[in-house]
Coordinates of C-alpha atoms in Angstrom, one line a residue:
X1 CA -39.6 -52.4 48.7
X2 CA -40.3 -51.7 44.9
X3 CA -40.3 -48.4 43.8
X4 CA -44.1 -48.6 42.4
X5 CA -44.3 -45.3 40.8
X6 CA -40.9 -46.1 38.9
X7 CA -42.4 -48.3 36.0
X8 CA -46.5 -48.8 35.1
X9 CA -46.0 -52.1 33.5
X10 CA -46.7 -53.6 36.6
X11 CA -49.1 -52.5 39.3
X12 CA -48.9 -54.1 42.5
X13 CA -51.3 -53.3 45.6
X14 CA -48.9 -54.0 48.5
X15 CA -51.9 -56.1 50.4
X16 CA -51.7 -59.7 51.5
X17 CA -51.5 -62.1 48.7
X18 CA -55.0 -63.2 49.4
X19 CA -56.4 -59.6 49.4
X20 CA -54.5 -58.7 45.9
X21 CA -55.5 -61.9 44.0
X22 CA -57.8 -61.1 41.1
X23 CA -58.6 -65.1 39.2
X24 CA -58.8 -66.1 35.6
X25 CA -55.6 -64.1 34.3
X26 CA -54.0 -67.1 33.2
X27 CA -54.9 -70.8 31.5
X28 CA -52.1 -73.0 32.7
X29 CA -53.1 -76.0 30.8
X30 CA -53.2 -74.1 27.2
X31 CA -49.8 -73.1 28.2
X32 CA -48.7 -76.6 29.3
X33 CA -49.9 -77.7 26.2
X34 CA -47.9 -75.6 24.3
X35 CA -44.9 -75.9 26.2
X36 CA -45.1 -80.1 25.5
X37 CA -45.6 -78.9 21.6
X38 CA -42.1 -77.0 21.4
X39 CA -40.4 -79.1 24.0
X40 CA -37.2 -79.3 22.2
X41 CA -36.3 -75.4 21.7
X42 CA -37.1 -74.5 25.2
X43 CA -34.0 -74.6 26.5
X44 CA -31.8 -71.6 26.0
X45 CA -28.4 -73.9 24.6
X46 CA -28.2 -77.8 24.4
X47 CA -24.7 -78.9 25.7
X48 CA -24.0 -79.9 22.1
X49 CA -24.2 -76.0 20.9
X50 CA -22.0 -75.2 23.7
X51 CA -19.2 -77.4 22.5
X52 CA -19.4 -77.3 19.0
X53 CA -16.5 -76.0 16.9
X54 CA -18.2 -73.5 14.6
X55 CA -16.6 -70.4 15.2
X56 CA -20.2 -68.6 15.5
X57 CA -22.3 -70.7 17.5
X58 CA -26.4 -70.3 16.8
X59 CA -27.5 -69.8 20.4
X60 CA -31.3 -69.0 20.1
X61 CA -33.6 -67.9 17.0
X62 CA -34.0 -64.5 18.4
X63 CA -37.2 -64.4 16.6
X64 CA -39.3 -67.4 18.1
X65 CA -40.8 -67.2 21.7
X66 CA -40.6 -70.4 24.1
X67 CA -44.4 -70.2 25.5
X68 CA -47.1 -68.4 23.4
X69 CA -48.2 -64.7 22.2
X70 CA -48.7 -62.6 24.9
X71 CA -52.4 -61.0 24.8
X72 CA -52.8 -57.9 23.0
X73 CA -48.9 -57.8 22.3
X74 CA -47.5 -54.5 21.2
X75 CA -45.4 -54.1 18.1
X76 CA -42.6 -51.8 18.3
X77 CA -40.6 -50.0 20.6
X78 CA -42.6 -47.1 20.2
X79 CA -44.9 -48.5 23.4
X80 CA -41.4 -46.7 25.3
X81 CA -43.6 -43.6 25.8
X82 CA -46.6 -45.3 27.6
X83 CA -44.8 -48.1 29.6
X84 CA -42.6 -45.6 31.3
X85 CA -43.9 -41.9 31.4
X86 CA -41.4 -40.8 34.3
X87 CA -39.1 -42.1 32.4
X88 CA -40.0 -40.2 29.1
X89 CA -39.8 -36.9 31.1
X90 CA -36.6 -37.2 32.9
X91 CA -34.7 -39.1 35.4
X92 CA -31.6 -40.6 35.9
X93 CA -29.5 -43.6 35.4
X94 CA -27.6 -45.1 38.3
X95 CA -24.6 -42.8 39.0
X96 CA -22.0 -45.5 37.8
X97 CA -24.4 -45.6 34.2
X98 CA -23.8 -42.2 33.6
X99 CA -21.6 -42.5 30.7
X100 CA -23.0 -45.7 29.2
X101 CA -23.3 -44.2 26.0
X102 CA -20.6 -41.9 25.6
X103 CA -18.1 -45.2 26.9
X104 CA -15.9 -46.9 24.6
X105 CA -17.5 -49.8 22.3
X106 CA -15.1 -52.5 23.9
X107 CA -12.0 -52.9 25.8
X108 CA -10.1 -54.6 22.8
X109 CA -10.7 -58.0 23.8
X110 CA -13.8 -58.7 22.0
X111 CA -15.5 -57.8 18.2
X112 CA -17.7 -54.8 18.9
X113 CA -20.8 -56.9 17.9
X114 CA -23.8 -54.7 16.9
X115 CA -26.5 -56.9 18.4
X116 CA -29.2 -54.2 18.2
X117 CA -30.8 -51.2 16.8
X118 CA -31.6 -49.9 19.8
X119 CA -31.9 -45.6 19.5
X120 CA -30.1 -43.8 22.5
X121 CA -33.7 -43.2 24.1
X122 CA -34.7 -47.0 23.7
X123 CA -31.4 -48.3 25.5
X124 CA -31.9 -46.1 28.0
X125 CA -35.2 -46.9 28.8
X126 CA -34.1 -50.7 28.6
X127 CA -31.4 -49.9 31.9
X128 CA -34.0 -47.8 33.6
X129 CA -36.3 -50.5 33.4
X130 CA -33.5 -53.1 34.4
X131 CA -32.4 -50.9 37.6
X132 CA -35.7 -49.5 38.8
X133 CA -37.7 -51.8 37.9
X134 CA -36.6 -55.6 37.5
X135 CA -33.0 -55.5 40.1
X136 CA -35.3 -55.3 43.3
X137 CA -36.9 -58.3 42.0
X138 CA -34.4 -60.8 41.5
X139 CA -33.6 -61.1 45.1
X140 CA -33.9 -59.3 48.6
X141 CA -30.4 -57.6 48.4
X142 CA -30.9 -53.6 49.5
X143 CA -28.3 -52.8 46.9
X144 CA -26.9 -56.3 44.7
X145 CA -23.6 -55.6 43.7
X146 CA -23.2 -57.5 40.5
X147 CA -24.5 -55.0 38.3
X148 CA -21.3 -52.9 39.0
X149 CA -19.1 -56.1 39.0
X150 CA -20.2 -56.7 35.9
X151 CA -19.5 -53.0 34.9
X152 CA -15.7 -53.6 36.6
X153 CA -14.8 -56.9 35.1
X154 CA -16.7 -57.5 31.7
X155 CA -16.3 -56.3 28.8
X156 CA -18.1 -52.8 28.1
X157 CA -20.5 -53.9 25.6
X158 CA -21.3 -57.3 27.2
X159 CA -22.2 -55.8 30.3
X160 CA -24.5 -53.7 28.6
X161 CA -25.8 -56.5 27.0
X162 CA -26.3 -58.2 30.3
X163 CA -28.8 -55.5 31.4
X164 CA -31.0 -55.0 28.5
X165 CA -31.7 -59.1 27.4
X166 CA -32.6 -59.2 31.3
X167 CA -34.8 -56.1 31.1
X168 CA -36.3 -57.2 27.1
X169 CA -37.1 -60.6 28.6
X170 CA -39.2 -59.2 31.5
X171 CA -40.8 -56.5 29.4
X172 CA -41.8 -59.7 27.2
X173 CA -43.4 -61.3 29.7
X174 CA -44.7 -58.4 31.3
X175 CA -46.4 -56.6 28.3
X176 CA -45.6 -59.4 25.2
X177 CA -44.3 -57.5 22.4
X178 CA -42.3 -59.8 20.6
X179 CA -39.7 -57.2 19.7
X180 CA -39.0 -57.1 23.2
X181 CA -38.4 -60.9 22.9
X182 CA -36.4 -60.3 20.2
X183 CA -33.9 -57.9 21.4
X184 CA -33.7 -60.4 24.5
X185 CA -32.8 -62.7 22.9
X186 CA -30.2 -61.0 20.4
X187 CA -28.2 -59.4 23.7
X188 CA -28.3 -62.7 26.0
X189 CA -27.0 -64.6 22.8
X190 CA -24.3 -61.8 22.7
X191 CA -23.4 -62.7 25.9
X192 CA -23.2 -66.5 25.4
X193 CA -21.5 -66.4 22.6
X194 CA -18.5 -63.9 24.3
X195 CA -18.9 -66.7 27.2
X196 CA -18.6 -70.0 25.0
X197 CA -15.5 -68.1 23.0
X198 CA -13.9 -67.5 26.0
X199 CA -14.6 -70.9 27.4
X200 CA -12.9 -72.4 24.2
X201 CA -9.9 -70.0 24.7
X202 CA -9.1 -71.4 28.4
X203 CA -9.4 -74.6 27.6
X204 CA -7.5 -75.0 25.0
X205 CA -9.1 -77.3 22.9
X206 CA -10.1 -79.7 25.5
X207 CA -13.9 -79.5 25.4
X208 CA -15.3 -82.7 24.5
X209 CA -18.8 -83.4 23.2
X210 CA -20.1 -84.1 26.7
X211 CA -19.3 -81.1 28.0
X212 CA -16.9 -78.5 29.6
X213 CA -13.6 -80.1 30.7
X214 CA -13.8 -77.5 34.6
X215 CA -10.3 -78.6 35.1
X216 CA -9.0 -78.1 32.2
X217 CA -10.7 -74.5 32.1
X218 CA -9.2 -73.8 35.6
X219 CA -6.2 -74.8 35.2
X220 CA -5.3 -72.2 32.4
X221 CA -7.1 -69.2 34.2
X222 CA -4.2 -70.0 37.1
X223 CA -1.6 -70.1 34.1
X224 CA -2.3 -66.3 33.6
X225 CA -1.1 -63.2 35.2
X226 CA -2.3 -63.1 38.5
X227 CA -4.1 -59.8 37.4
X228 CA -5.9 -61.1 34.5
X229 CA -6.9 -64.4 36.5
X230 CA -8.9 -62.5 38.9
X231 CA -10.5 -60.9 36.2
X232 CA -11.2 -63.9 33.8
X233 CA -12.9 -65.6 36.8
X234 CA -15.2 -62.9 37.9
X235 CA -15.5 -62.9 34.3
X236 CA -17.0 -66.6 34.2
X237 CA -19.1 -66.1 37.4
X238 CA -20.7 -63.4 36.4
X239 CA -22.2 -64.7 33.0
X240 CA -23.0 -67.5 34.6
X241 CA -25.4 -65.7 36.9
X242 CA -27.2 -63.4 33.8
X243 CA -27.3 -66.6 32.2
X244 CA -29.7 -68.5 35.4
X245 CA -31.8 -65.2 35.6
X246 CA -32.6 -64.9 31.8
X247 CA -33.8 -68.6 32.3
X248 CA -35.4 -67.4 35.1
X249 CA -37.7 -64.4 33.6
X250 CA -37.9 -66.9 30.5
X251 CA -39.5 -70.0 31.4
X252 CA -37.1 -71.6 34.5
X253 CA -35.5 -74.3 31.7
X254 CA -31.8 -74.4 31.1
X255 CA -30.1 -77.4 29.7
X256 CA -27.0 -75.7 31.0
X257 CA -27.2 -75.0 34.2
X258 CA -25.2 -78.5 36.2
X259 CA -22.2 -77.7 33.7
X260 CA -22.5 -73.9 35.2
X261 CA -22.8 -74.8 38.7
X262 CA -19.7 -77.5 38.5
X263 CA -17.6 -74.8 36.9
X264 CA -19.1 -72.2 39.9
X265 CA -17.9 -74.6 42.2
X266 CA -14.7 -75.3 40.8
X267 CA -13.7 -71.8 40.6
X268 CA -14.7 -71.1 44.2
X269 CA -13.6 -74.1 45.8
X270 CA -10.1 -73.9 44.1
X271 CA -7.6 -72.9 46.6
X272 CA -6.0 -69.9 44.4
X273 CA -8.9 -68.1 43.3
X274 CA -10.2 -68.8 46.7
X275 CA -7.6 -66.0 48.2
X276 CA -9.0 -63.6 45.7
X277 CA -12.2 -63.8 46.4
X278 CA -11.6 -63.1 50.3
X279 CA -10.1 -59.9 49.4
X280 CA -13.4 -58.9 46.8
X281 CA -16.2 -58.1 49.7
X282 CA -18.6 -58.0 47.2
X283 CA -17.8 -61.8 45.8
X284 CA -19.5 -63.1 48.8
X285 CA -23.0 -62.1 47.9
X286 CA -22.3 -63.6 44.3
X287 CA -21.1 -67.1 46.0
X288 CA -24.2 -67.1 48.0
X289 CA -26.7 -66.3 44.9
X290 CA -25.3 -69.0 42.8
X291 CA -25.3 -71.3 45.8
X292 CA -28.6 -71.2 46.3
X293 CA -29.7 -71.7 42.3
X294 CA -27.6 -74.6 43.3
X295 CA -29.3 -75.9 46.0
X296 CA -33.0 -75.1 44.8
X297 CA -32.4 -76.7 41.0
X298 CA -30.8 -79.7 42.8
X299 CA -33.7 -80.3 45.0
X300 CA -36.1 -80.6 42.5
X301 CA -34.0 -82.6 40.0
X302 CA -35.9 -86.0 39.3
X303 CA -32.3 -87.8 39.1
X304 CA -31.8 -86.6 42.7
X305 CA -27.8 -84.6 42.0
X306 CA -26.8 -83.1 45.3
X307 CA -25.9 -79.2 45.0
X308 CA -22.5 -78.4 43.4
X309 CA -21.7 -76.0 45.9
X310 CA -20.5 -76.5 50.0
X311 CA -22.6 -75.5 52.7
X312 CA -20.7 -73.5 54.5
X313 CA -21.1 -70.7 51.4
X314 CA -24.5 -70.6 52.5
X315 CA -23.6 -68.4 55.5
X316 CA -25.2 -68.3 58.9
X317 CA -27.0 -66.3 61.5
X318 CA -22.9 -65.5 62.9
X319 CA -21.8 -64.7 59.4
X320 CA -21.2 -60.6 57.8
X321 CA -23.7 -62.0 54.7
X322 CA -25.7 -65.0 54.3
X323 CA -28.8 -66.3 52.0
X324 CA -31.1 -64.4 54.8
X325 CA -30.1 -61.1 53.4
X326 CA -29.9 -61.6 50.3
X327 CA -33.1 -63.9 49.7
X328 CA -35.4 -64.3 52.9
X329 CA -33.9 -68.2 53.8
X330 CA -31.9 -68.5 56.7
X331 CA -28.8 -70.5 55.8
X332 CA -29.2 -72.8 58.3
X333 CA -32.4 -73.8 56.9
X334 CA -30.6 -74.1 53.4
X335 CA -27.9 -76.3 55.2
X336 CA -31.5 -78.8 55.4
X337 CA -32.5 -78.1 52.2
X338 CA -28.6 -79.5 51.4
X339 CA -29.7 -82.6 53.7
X340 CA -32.6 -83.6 52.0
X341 CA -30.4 -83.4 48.7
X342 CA -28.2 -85.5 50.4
X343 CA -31.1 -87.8 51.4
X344 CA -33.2 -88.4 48.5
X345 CA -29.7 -89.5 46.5
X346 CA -29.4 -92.1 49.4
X347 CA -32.2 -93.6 49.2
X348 CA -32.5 -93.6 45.4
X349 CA -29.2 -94.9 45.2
X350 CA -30.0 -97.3 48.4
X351 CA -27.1 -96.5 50.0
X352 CA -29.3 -95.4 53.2
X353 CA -32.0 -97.7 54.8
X354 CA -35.2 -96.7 56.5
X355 CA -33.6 -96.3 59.9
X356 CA -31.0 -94.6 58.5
X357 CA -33.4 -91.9 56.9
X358 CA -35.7 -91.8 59.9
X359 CA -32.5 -90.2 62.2
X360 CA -31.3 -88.3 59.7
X361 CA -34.6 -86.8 59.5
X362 CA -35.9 -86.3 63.5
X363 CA -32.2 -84.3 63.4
X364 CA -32.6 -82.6 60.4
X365 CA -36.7 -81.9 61.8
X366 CA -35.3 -80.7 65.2
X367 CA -33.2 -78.1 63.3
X368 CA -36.3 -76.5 61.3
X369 CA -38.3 -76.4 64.5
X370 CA -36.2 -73.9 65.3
X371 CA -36.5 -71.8 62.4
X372 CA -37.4 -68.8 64.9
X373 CA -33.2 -68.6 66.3
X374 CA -31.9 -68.2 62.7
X375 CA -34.1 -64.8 62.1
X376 CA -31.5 -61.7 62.4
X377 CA -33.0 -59.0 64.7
X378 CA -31.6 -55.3 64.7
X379 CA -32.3 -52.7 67.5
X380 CA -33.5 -50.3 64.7
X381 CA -35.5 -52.9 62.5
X382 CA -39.1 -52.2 62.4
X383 CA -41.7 -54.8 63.7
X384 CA -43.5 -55.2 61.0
X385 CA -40.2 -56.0 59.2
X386 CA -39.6 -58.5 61.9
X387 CA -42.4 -60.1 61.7
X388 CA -42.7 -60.5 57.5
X389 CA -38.8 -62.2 58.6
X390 CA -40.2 -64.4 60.8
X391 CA -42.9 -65.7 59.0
X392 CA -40.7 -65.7 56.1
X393 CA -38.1 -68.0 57.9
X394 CA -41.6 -70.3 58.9
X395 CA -42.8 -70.8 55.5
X396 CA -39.0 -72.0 54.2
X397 CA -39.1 -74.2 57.2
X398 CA -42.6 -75.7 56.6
X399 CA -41.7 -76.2 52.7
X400 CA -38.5 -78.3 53.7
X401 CA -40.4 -80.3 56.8
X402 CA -43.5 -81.1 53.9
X403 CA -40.4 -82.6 51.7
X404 CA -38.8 -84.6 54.7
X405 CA -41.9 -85.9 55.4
X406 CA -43.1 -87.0 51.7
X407 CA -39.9 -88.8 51.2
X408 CA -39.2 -90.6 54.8
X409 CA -43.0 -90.7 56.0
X410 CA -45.3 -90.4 53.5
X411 CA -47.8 -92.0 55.6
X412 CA -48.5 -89.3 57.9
X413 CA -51.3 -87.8 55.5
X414 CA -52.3 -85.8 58.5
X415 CA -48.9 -84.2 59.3
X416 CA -48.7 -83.2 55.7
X417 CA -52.2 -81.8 55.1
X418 CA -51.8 -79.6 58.9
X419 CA -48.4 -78.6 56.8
X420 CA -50.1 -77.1 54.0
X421 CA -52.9 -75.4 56.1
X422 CA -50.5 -73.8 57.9
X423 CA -48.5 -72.7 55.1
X424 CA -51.6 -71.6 53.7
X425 CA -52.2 -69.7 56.6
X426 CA -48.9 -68.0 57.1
X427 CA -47.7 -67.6 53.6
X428 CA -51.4 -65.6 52.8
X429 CA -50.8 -63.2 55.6
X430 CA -48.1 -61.5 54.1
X431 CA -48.1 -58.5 51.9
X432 CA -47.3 -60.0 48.6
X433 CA -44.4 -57.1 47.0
X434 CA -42.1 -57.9 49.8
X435 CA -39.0 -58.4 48.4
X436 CA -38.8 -61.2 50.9
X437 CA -42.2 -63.0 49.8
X438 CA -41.2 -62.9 45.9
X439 CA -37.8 -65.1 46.3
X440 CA -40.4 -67.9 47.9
X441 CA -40.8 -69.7 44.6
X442 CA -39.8 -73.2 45.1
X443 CA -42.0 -73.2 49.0
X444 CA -45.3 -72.0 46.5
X445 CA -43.7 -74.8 43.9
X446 CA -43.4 -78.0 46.2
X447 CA -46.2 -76.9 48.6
X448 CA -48.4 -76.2 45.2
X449 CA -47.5 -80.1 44.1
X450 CA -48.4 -81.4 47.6
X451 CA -52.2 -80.0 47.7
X452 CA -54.7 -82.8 47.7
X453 CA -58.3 -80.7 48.7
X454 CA -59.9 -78.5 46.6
X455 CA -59.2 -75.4 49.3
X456 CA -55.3 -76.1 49.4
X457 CA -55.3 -75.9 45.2
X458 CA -57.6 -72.7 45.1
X459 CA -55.4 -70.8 47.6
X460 CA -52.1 -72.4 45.8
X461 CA -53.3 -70.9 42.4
X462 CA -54.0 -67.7 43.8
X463 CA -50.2 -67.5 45.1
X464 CA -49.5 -68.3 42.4
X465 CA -51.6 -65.7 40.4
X466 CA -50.2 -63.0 42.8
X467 CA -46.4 -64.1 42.4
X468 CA -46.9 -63.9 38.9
X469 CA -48.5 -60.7 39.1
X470 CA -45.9 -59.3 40.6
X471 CA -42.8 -60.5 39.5
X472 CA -44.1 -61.1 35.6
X473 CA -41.3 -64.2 35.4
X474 CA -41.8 -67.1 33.2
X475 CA -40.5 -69.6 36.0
X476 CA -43.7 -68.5 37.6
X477 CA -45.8 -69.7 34.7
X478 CA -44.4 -72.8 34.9
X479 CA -44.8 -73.9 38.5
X480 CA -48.5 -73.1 37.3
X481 CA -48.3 -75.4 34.6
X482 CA -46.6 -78.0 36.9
X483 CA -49.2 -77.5 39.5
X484 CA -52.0 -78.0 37.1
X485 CA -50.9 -81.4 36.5
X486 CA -50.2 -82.4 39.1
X487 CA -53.5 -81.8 40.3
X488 CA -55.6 -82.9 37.1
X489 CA -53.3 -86.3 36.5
X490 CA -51.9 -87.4 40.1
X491 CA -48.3 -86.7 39.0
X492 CA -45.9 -85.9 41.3
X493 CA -43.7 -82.9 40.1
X494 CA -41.0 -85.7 40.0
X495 CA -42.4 -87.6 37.6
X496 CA -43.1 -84.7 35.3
X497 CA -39.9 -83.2 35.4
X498 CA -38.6 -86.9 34.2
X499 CA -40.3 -86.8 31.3
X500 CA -39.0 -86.7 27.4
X501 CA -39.8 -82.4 27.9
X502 CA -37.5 -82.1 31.1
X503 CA -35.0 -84.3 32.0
X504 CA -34.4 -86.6 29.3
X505 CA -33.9 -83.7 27.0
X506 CA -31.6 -82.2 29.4
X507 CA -33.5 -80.1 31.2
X508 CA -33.3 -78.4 34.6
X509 CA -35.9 -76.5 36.6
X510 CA -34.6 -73.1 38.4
X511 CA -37.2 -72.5 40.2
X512 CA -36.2 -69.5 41.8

């Protein structure tokens, strides 16, 4: 659970999500209209940045915010003192932070880059915020170890830099100051740039305008010492993930992201780096993170790309770790979410016919039905914590049946609609700060897009009002912005995200 008394700049009941809802906070459609206004700067680097030459790549004006002024924005970092008062007067920074600002500058493998003028109190407050505050948020982990893998295998200062452009972007969107957008934007560009320099180092010239040559890149790492490959690797991994979650808290657009998940998958699948990361127990939880950004950005992409990643990384009610513990989804339930990636590419590419489809999905429909066999149970687990997993494994389940159902049989109106109302029902019974409850983005997204009555899209916006609420990410926003559309035009959220502002600009939706 979130540590509520931790950080004021959000409050959060810990009732249902229908009890907690409070309407009018926010006017998708303004927002919508000025996301389709600055369509072309919303993605955090175009592939042609990525690969260009210049020997200081321009990621990001640090200065210009992707979706609009925040109300009554603050100015300065002088707000420190009333956005966190325990803070002010004491407390702590994660054991293995201690020294963050007596450490070394770097390691000697990078320009100590001074991104920021962050004062010792200000940085401070930034990792505070980042560990107390916006960690518990990003997925249902107890205790996520990349923080401290980051710590172990980046560089000093770019770890550092990891934390605080994560913990700026969320203090934008929470409270709006722009100087928290910023300093965002300055660290995460830090980051990139250390990442893209890198990148141009391994592959030894080899990147093309289209993109990354992942070959190339992995076959150098492997030319290394074996000690430094399992380094550079994690190093790779690891900015990709910070990369996906400042998308994330931004606005859930990344023109990057299938060039990140090919190079994910190459690493992991590649037989050498595949014996290292068996021996690194806290790799697993990584793999399964970036598997399912994988999966969910896949599912939703209007060009219907199957997931980068294999299924098996998903993990399973017999595996140590799997996507259940670390975001709410039973893996077997991500294995259909896989199958209906695998589907919608088939029939697009008509390489599957309607009898075809139908049997893949009463098989793939027989395995959600049993949604209730993939929930983990402990002796010592509390009911209540049982039953928020259960219902937790039901919604997921519903949200993938809906999907099967729109694409094979789109003519069972009636099945659909009892869908929703039962998602409705289920998904509004739960007490909305659950760790569990905030990783359900893309089940609120694709159920949102589904509603047809006028009941479904008033309980739909208030999940979405609540989610927002309490997770203050900008991938939130836009599912509301999607939603809208859908319901004032007739869109489908597949023809949207194939428009000249998503995907023929390059862009993909993490909506996670």
């Amino acid at each position: 659970m979130i540590d509520q008394n931790v950080d004021e700049a959000i409050d959060t009941d810990g009732v249902s999500i229908e009890e907690s809802h409070t309407e009018g906070n926010y006017n998708y459609q303004n927002v919508l209209h000025q996301n389709n206004n600055n369509s072309n700067s919303n993605s955090v680097l175009s592939i042609s940045e990525l690969t260009s030459s210049s020997s200081n790549p321009k990621i990001r004006d640090p200065t210009t915010p992707l979706d609009f002024d925040k109300p009554e924005a603050l100015d300065d970092f002088q707000i420190f003192q009333d956005i966190f008062p325990s803070f002010a007067s004491g407390g702590d920074l994660p054991p293995f932070l201690n020294d963050f600002n007596t450490s070394p500058a770097n390691d000697g493998n990078t320009e100590n880059k001074d991104v920021s003028k962050l004062s010792y109190f200000e940085e401070n407050m930034m990792l505070k915020h980042f560990f107390k505050r916006l960690l518990p948020l990003l997925d249902a982990h107890p205790s996520t170890p990349w923080p401290q893998l980051a710590l172990k295998y980046c560089d000093f200062e770019v770890a550092k830099s990891c934390f605080i452009s994560l913990a700026c972007i969320h203090l934008y969107e929470t409270k709006g100051a722009k100087e928290f957008y910023r300093t965002g934007m300055n660290h995460i560009n830090n980051t990139m740039e250390y990442l893209i320099d890198y990148l141009r180092d391994k592959s030894l010239g080899s990147i093309g305008d289209d993109g990354l040559d992942v070959d190339q890149i992995i076959k150098n790492l492997k030319q290394q010492p074996l000690e430094k490959q399992r380094s550079n690797f994690f190093v790779i991994l690891l900015l990709i993930h910070v990369h996906l979650l400042f998308s994330v808290l931004e606005s859930g657009r990344s023109a990057l992201v299938r060039t990140f998940f090919q190079l994910f998958s190459g690493i992991v699948k590649d037989s050498t780096f595949k014996t290292y990361l068996e021996n690194i127990e806290e790799s697993a939880t990584l793999i399964i993170t970036l598997s399912w950004f994988d999966t969910i950005t896949a599912v939703v992409s209007p060009d219907c790309r199957v997931p980068f990643c294999d299924d098996t990384w998903y993990g399973d009610k017999n595996s140590s770790i799997s996507t259940f513990q670390v975001m709410g989804c039973p893996g077997e339930i991500f294995k259909c979410i896989a199958r209906l990636c695998e589907l919608r590419k088939g029939l697009k590419e008509k390489h599957l016919n309607k009898k075809q489809a139908h049997e893949i999905f009463v098989k793939v429909k027989n395995e959600l039905l049993r949604y209730r066999e993939f929930v983990l149970f402990a002796n010592d687990t509390d009911e209540n914590e049982i039953t928020l997993r259960m219902k937790c494994s039901q919604c997921w389940s519903i949200a993938v049946l809906l999907n099967f159902y729109l694409l094979v049989h789109p003519e069972e109106k009636e099945i659909v609609n009892g869908l929703l109302l039962e998602f409705i029902s289920i998904y509004g019974s739960m007490e909305s700060t659950s760790t569990h409850v905030t990783q359900m983005v893309w089940p609120v997204f694709t159920m949102s897009c589904a509603c047809q009555t006028n009941y479904q899209k008033r309980h739909f916006r208030k999940f979405i009002d609540v989610l927002y609420t309490n997770a203050k990410m900008g991938t939130i926003h836009t599912i509301g912005v999607i939603a809208e559309e859908c319901w004032a035009t007739g869109k489908s959220w597949e023809e949207i995200l194939s428009s000249k502002e998503w995907l023929k600009s390059g862009i993909d939706f993490l909506v996670v």
